XYZ file of C-alpha atoms in Angstrom:
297
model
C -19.906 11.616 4.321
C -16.775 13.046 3.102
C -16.923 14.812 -0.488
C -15.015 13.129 -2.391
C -13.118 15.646 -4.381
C -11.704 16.776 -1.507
C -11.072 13.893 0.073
C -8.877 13.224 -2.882
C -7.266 16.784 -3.065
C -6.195 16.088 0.418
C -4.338 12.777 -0.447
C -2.490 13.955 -3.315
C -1.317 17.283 -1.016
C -0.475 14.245 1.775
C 1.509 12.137 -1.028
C 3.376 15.795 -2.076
C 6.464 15.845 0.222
C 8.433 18.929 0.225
C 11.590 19.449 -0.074
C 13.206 21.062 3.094
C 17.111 20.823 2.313
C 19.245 18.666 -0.803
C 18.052 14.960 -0.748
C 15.893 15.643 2.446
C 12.105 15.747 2.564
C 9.121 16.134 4.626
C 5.763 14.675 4.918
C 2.684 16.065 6.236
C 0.838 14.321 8.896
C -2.314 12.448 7.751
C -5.601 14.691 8.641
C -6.642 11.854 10.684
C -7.469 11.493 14.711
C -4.125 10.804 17.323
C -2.694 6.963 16.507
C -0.215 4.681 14.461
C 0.747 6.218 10.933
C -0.749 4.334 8.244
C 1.856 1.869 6.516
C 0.882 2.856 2.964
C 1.158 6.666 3.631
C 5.484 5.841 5.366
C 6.005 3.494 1.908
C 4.569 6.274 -0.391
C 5.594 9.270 0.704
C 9.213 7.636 1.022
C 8.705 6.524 -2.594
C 7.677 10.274 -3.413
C 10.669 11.588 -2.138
C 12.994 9.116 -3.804
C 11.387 9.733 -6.991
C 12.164 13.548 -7.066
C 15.388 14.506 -9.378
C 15.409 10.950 -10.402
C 15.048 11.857 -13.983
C 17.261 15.343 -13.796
C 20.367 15.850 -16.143
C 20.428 13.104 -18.427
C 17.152 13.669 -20.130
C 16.014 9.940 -19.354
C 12.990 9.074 -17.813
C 12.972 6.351 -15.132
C 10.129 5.382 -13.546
C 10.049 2.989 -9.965
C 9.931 -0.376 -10.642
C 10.289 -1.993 -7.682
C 10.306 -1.228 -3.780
C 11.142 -2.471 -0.777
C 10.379 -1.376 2.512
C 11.141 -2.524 5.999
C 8.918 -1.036 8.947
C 10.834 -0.106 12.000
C 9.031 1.886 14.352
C 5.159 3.304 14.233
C 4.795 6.340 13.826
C 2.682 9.558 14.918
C -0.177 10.201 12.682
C 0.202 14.085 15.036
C 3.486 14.670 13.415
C 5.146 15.338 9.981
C 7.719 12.875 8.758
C 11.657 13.273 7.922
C 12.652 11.291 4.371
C 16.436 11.387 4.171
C 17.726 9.895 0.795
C 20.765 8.483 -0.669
C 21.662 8.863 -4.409
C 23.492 5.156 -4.381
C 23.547 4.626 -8.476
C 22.902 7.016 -11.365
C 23.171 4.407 -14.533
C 21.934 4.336 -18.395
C 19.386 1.753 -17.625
C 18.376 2.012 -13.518
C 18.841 4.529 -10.777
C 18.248 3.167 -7.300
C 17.731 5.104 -3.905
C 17.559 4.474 -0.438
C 15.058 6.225 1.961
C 15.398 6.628 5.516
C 11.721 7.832 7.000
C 12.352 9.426 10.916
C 10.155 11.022 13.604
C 12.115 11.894 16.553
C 15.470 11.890 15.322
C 14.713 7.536 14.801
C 14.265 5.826 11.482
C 10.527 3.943 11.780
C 11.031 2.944 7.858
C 14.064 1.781 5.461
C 12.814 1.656 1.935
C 15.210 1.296 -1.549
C 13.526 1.359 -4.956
C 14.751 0.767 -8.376
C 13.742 2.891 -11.336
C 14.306 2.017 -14.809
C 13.778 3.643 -18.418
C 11.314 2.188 -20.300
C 12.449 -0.719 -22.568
C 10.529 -3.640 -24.756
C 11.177 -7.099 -24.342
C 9.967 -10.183 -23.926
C 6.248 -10.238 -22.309
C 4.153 -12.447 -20.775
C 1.525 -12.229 -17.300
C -0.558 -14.102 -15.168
C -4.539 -13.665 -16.377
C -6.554 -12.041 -14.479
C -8.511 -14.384 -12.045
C -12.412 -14.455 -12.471
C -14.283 -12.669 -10.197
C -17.345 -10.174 -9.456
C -17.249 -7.243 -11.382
C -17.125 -3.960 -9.154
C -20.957 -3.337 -9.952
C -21.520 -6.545 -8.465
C -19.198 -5.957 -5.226
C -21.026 -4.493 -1.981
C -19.393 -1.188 -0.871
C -16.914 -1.378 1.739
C -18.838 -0.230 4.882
C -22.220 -2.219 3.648
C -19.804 -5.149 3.547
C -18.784 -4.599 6.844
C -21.991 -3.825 8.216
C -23.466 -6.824 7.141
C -21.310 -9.283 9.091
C -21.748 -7.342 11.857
C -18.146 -5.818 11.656
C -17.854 -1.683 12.937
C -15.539 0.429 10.423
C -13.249 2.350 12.745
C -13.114 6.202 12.031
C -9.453 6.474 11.711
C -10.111 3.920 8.677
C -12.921 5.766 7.444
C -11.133 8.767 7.114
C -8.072 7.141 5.239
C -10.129 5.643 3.017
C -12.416 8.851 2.174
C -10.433 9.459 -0.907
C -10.847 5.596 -2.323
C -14.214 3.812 -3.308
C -13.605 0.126 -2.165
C -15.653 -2.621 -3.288
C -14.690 -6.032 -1.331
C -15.815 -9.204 -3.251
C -16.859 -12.966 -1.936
C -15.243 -13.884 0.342
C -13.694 -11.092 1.704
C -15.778 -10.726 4.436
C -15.551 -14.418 5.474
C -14.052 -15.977 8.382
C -12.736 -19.391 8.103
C -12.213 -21.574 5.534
C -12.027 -24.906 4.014
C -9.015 -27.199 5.393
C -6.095 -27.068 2.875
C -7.308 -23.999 1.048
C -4.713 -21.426 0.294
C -6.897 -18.242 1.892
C -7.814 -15.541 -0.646
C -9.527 -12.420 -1.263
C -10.432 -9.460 -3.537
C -11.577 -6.410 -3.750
C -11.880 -3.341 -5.709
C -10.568 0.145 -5.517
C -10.086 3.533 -7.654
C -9.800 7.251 -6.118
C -13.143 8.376 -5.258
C -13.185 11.731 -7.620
C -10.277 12.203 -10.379
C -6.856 13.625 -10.412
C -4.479 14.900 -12.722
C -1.455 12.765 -11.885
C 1.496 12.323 -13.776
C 3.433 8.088 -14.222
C 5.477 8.731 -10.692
C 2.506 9.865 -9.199
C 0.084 7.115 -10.066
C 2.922 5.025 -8.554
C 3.150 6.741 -5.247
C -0.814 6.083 -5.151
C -0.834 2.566 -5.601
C 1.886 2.313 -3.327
C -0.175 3.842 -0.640
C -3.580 2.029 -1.670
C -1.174 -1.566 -2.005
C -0.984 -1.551 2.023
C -4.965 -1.683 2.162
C -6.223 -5.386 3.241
C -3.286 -7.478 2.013
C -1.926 -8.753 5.771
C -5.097 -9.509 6.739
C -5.502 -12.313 4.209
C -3.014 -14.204 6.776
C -6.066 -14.113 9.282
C -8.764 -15.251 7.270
C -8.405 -18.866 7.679
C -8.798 -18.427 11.926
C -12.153 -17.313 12.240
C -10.490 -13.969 13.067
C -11.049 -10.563 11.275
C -8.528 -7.540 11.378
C -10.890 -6.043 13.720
C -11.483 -8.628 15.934
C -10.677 -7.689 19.952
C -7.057 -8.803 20.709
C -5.976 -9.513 17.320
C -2.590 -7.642 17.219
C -1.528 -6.805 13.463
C 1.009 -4.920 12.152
C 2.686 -4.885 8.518
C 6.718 -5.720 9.135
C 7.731 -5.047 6.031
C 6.283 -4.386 2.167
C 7.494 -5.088 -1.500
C 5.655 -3.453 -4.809
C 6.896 -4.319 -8.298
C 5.462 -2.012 -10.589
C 4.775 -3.463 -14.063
C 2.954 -0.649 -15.732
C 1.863 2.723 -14.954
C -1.481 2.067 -12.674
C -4.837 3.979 -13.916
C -5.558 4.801 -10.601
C -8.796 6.832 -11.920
C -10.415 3.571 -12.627
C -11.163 0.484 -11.120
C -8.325 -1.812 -10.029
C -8.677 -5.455 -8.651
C -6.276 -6.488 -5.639
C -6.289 -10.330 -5.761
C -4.576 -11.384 -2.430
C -3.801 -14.661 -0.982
C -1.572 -16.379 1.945
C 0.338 -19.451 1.471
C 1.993 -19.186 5.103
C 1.403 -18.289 8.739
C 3.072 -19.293 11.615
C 5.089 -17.956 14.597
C 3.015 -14.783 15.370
C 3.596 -13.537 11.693
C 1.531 -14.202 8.031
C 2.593 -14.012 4.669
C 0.785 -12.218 1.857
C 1.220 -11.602 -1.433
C -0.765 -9.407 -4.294
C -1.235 -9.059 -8.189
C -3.004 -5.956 -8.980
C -4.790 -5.532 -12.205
C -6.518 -3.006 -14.524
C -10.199 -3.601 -15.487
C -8.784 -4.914 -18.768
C -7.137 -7.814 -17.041
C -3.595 -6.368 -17.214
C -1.518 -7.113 -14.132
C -0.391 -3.699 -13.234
C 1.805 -4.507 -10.324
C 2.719 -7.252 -7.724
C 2.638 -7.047 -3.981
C 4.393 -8.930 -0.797
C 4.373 -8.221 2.578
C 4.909 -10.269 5.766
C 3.057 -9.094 9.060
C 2.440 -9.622 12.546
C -0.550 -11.847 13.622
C -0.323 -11.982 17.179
C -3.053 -12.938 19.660
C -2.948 -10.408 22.810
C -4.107 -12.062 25.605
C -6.171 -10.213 28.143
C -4.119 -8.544 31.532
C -5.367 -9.911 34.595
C -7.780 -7.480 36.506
C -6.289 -6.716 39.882
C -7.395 -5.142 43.066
């Protein structure tokens, strides 16, 4: 088992892009075995690198409130990632900025987010929904184990630096006719960090792409590992309500309302053990059934 301080000393130097030339960044390759980047690691270390000099000169401090993030391409877990970004507004109130993430010399993710000083107003949120406290949640691989499920490696490793606690019913396959399909679970790093409000941002950005297509699935007596089952997150929106404590437990309530045409719809409200919603999630995916090449002589 990995130790989890390091697991989460590798993450944060993953999420730290560096700066290579003005406005251009790059990110290091996740420490994981040859394959498809990760979603969550493209969206955060593009929000990383649109956050830097965000707050420089005016003596303001803007945090992201929102992204939004369109995946291209996938890309090489084997190789580091370009961030090119564009300054397009500089105002009293918001600053926005547009990412372009490239391997190869081609973009495999657009992504613009919005950042705003910090201002009161009027204030209201969804309650949190009722559900299992973390104690009470099964970890992830026990979870997994017990439907008879294998956790891949290249998952195991990019979630070495989370403790994830899936709640009823997660794990289950189909459901009742009519029923909009949900499911929770629980996450926090595995080991603490000292992270300042833009990094706790770039976290849950990362963590936000855990689970939250697969909801589409649930409903079909399919899992996100079942043979065949091609799925693939299209593109990803966060809106960031408050700065995340990423240190302690945070439940992602997810549901689908829609699925159709090879692709599902997901959306996600992320709250604090308090019961304060923390940040909202959407993302569309591909669901799409591979069927099986002919053997031939």
């Amino acid at each position: 088992m990995a130790d989890p301080a390091a697991a989460v000393a590798e993450l944060r130097a993953l999420l730290d892009v560096e700066e290579i030339d003005t406005d251009l960044f790059r990110g290091a390759p996740a420490a994981e075995g040859p394959g498809r980047v990760f979603g969550g690691q493209v969206v955060a270390q593009a929000l990383a690198a649109a956050a830097r000099g965000i707050n420089e000169g005016d003596g303001l401090e803007r945090q992201a409130h929102s992204l939004h993030a369109y995946f291209l391409r996938a890309g090489d877990t084997t190789r580091p990632i370009i961030y090119r970004v564009l300054r397009d507004f500089d105002g009293g109130s918001f600053a926005n900025r547009r990412v372009v993430a490239m391997q190869g010399g081609k973009p495999i993710l657009n992504l613009a987010a919005s950042f705003h000083r910090r201002e009161e107003g009027f204030a209201h949120a969804a309650p949190m929904p009722q559900v299992p406290a973390p104690e009470q949640c099964p970890e992830l691989a026990a979870a997994l184990a017990a439907i008879g499920q294998q956790f891949p490696q290249a998952m195991m490793e990019r979630l070495a630096s989370f403790e994830v606690r899936p709640g009823p019913p997660a794990m289950k396959g189909a459901m009742q006719s009519g029923e909009t399909p949900r499911q929770f679970l629980w996450f926090r790093l595995a080991a603490p960090m000292e992270s300042d409000d833009a990094l706790k941002r770039v976290i849950l950005a990362y963590a936000s792409d855990f689970a939250l297509v697969s909801t589409a699935v649930l409903p079909h007596s399919k899992t996100f590992f079942t043979p065949g089952l091609q799925v693939a997150s299209l593109d990803h929106a966060v809106w960031f309500h408050s700065t995340p404590p990423v240190d302690d437990w945070l439940l992602y309530s997810m549901e689908s309302p829609w699925a159709g045409h090879a692709r599902g719809f997901a959306r996600g409200a992320i709250y604090d053990r308090s019961g304060t919603l923390v940040a909202s999630v959407a993302q569309e995916g591909l669901a799409r059934v591979v069927k099986p090449q002919p053997v031939t002589a």
